[in-house]
């Protein structure tokens, strides 16, 4: 009897142990699925942050794993961990293809997600994607799922993978033999999963009975809703699928990545990405809204420097103008200046010097000779040269402005900084060219005006001529300033004037 009780007790202990083991297995099973992305350098850091925020906004509690290489800084790793990512260090897999773009050097590293065997299933997302609606149903997918694009080619930006050490080793044994039409991982995966184009479409709403009654598919195709390419949007300025059902947006248009400030002014779907970015929390000091503390200091410096440069230029010009004007005024006698003002008033603002000791005919002849002499010194090519210099200065100013402004600032900040720097650089370069022309014209005019032989009247006439020259220069400066102000207002409106409104929705 005692032996029976002991056997029964032992059986109950074993049963209890198996029961608790099953519970722990189910609990661990809930954490055996994860979202995964890759980070090769800090350039894509902001993209990973926004991706993680978008996943958490859908209510997902699953692990978020980022595989980082040696090119990622410690600051980026700490920031991602603070955002809730699990950071795993990996070594890069060299691309075996000799003919490939330089940016594809380490893309074969993506194949390592097939070796993440501590997870039963992973959903891989490129750093330039964003989740707009829950994608938890992707974990119901088969052993391998992806989306078809590019003339029945598989896109590796969004994939569902059931990790397997056997599959990974098989891949590694074929990386040097299988052809890659892209020269990267996507081309290799298309060759490895050769029959993927014929795979059935993934249906997430099937009942559990139906899913359990059939074998697990080796491959399944994902709907475009799980990998909506912005290239589709650009074809017709709208999505080719039901926008309300979109799950993942993929920003694939080459250099037009959503974290580059100018992209927000070219592609409307970037608004979705920017809205999530603005909601990023300050997990480390100065990182709220996707900001970078270093970029903030650079932005303040870039904002103040053009203003200081413009103020200095205007101040120097004002001081020089005051010296020229008051210098001439002081060199003439008080009586001469009073007579000059009096005759200008009688002539209604014109210049009449017939009663100041110089005959009208001599003044007319002198003026004609002065005019003819100065005109003969102006080269015919000056107008064309000025136009060439103007356009060159505009192009150089715009290029330098784009070069100095950080790429990942907020869209309005980037636009205003580029506008400010373009205007300032153009003002200084083309303005400097006009100043040189003015100096050259002034010296040429002075040489042409040396024909006067009347020494007494020459001092007075040259004084008046210099006054007229200073006045003309003053008016020209005002015209130039007003012209630059008009350009500053008109330039941003040019796209709308030319009817380019689809690319500039704001």
CSV table of N, CA, C and O in Angstrom, one decimal, residues 29 85 133 171 348 383 389 421:
chain,number,residue,atom,x,y,z
A,29,UNK,N,7.5,30.8,-25.5
A,29,UNK,CA,7.1,30.8,-26.9
A,29,UNK,C,6.5,32.1,-27.4
A,29,UNK,O,6.7,32.5,-28.5
A,85,UNK,N,15.3,48.7,-28.1
A,85,UNK,CA,15.8,47.7,-29.0
A,85,UNK,C,16.8,46.8,-28.3
A,85,UNK,O,17.5,47.2,-27.4
A,133,UNK,N,0.3,50.0,-39.5
A,133,UNK,CA,-0.8,49.3,-39.0
A,133,UNK,C,-0.3,47.9,-38.5
A,133,UNK,O,0.8,47.5,-39.0
A,171,UNK,N,23.0,28.1,-47.4
A,171,UNK,CA,23.1,29.4,-48.1
A,171,UNK,C,24.6,29.8,-48.2
A,171,UNK,O,25.1,30.2,-49.2
A,348,UNK,N,14.0,121.9,-60.5
A,348,UNK,CA,13.1,120.8,-60.2
A,348,UNK,C,13.8,119.5,-60.0
A,348,UNK,O,13.2,118.4,-60.3
A,383,UNK,N,28.0,92.4,-70.8
A,383,UNK,CA,26.6,91.9,-70.5
A,383,UNK,C,26.5,90.4,-70.4
A,383,UNK,O,26.0,89.8,-69.5
A,389,UNK,N,28.2,84.9,-65.0
A,389,UNK,CA,28.6,85.0,-63.6
A,389,UNK,C,27.4,84.9,-62.7
A,389,UNK,O,27.5,84.2,-61.6
A,421,UNK,N,21.4,80.5,-46.6
A,421,UNK,CA,22.7,80.4,-47.1
A,421,UNK,C,22.8,80.6,-48.6
A,421,UNK,O,23.8,81.2,-49.1
